[in-house]
mmCIF file of C-alpha atoms in Angstrom:
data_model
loop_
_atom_site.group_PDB
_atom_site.id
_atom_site.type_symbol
_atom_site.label_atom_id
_atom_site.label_comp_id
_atom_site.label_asym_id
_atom_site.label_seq_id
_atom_site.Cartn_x
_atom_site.Cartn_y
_atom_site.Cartn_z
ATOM 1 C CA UNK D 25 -44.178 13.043 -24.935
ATOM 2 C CA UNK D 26 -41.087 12.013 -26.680
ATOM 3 C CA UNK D 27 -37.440 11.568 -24.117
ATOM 4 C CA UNK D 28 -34.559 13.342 -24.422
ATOM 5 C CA UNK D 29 -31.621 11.268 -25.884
ATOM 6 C CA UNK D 30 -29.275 10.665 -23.108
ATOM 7 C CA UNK D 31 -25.517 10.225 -24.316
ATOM 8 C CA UNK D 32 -24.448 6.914 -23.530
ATOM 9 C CA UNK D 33 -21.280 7.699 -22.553
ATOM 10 C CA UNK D 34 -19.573 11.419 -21.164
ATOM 11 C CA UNK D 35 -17.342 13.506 -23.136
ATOM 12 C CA UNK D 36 -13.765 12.637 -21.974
ATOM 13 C CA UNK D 37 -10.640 14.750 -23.165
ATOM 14 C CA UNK D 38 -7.565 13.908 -24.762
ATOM 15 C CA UNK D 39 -5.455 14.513 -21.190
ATOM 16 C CA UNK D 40 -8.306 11.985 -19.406
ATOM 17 C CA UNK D 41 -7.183 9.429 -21.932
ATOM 18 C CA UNK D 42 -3.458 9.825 -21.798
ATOM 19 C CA UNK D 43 -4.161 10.054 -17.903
ATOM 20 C CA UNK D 44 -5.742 6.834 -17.473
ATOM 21 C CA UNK D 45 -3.571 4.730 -19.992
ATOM 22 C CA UNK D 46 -1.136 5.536 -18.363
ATOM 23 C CA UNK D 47 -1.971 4.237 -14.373
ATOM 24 C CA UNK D 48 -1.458 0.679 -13.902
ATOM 25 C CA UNK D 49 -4.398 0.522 -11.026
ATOM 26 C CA UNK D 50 -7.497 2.496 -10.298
ATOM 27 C CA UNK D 51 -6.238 3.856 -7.061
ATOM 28 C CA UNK D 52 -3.533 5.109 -8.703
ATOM 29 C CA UNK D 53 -5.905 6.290 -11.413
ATOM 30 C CA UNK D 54 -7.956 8.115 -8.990
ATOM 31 C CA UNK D 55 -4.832 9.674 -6.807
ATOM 32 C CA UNK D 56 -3.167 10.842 -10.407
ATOM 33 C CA UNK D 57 -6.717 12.247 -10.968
ATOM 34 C CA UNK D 58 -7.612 14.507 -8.841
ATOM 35 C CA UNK D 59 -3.811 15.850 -8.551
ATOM 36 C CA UNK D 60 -3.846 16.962 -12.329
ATOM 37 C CA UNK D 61 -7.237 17.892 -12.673
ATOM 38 C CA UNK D 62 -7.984 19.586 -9.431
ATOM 39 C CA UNK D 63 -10.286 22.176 -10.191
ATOM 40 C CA UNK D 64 -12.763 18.873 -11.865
ATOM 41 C CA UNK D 65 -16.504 19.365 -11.378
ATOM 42 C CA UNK D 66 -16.666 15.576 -12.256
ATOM 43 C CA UNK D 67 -17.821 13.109 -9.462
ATOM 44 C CA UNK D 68 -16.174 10.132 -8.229
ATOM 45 C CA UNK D 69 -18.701 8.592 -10.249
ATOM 46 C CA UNK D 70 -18.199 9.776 -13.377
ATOM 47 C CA UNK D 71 -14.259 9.739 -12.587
ATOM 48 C CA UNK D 72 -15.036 5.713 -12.108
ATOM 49 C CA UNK D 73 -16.584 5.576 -15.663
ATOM 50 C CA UNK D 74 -13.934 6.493 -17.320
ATOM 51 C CA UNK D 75 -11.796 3.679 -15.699
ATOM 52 C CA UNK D 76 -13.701 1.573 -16.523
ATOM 53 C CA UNK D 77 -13.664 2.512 -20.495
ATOM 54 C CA UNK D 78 -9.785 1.828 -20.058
ATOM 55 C CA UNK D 79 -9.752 -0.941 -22.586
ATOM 56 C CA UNK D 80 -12.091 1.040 -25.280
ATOM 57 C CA UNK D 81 -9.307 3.996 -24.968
ATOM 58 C CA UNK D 82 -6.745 1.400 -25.243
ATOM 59 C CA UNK D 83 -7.761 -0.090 -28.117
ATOM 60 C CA UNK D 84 -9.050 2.728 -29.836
ATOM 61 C CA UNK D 85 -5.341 4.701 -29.250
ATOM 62 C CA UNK D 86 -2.481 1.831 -28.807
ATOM 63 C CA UNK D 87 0.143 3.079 -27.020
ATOM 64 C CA UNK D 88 2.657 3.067 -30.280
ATOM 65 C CA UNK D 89 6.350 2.361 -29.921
ATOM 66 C CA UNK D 90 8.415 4.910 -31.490
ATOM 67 C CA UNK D 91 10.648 3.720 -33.870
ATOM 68 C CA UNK D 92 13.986 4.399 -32.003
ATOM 69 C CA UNK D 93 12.315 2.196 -29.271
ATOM 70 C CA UNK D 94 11.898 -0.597 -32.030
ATOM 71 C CA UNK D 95 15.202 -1.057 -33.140
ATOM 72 C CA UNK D 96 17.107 -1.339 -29.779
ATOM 73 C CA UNK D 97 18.948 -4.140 -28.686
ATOM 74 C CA UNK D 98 16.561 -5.177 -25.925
ATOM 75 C CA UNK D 99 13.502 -5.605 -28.096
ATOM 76 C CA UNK D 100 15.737 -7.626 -30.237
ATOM 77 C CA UNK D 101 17.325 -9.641 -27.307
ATOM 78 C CA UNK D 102 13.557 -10.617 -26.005
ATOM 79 C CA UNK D 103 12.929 -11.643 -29.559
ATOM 80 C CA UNK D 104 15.612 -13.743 -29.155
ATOM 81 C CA UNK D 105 14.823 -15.335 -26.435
ATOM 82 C CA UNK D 106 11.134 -15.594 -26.767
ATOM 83 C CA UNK D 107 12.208 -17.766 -29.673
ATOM 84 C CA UNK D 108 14.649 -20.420 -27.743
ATOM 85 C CA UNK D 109 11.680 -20.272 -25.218
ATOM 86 C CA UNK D 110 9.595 -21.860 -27.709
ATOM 87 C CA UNK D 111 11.798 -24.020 -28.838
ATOM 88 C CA UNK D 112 12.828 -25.550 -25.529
ATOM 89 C CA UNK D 113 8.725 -25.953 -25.020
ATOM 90 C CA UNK D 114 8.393 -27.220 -28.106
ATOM 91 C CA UNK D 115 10.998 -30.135 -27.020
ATOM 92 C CA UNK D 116 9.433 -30.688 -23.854
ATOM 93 C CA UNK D 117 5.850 -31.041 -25.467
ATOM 94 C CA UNK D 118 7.590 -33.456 -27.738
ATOM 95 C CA UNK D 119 9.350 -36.086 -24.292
ATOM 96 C CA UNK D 120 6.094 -35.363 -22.418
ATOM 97 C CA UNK D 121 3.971 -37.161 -25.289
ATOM 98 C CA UNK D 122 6.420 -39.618 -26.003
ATOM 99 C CA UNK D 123 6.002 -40.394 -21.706
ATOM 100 C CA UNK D 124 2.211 -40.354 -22.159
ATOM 101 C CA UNK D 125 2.279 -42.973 -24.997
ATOM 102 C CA UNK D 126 4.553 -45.590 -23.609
#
């Protein structure tokens, strides 16, 4: 007698995705739930599934920066500074080995 192919995973919908990129936390993930989708036949089961298929969503759909977001001054200013940041490591790597060897 030959099984029945079982779907690995549940059909989730476009809103479930948006949903759960969006919530930092699973409680808040589960709260945000059931307040949008209250009329869901899904079980807290199922609901826990797709949290935990966050990063597959994530990766699969990147939340994208729009390109008025790219250009501002902030994104530039943490460039900026990201860059001095290294630099100031990169001089403290540098005195730190020059300690170790003497």
């Amino acid at each position: 007698m030959e099984k029945i192919p079982v779907r690995k995973y549940q059909v989730v919908e476009e809103a479930e995705i948006d949903l759960v990129l969006q919530c930092k936390d699973s409680h808040e993930f589960y709260d945000r739930y059931f307040k949008v989708f209250p009329d869901t036949k899904k079980g807290l089961d199922s609901i826990s599934k797709i949290w935990k298929r966050r990063s597959e969503f994530a990766k699969k759909r990147p939340l994208s920066i729009t390109t008025k977001e790219a250009g501002t001054k902030s994104a530039q200013d943490i460039a900026a500074l990201i860059a001095e940041q290294t630099k100031i490591l990169g001089e403290i790597s540098a005195l730190a080995n020059e300690s170790l060897e003497v």
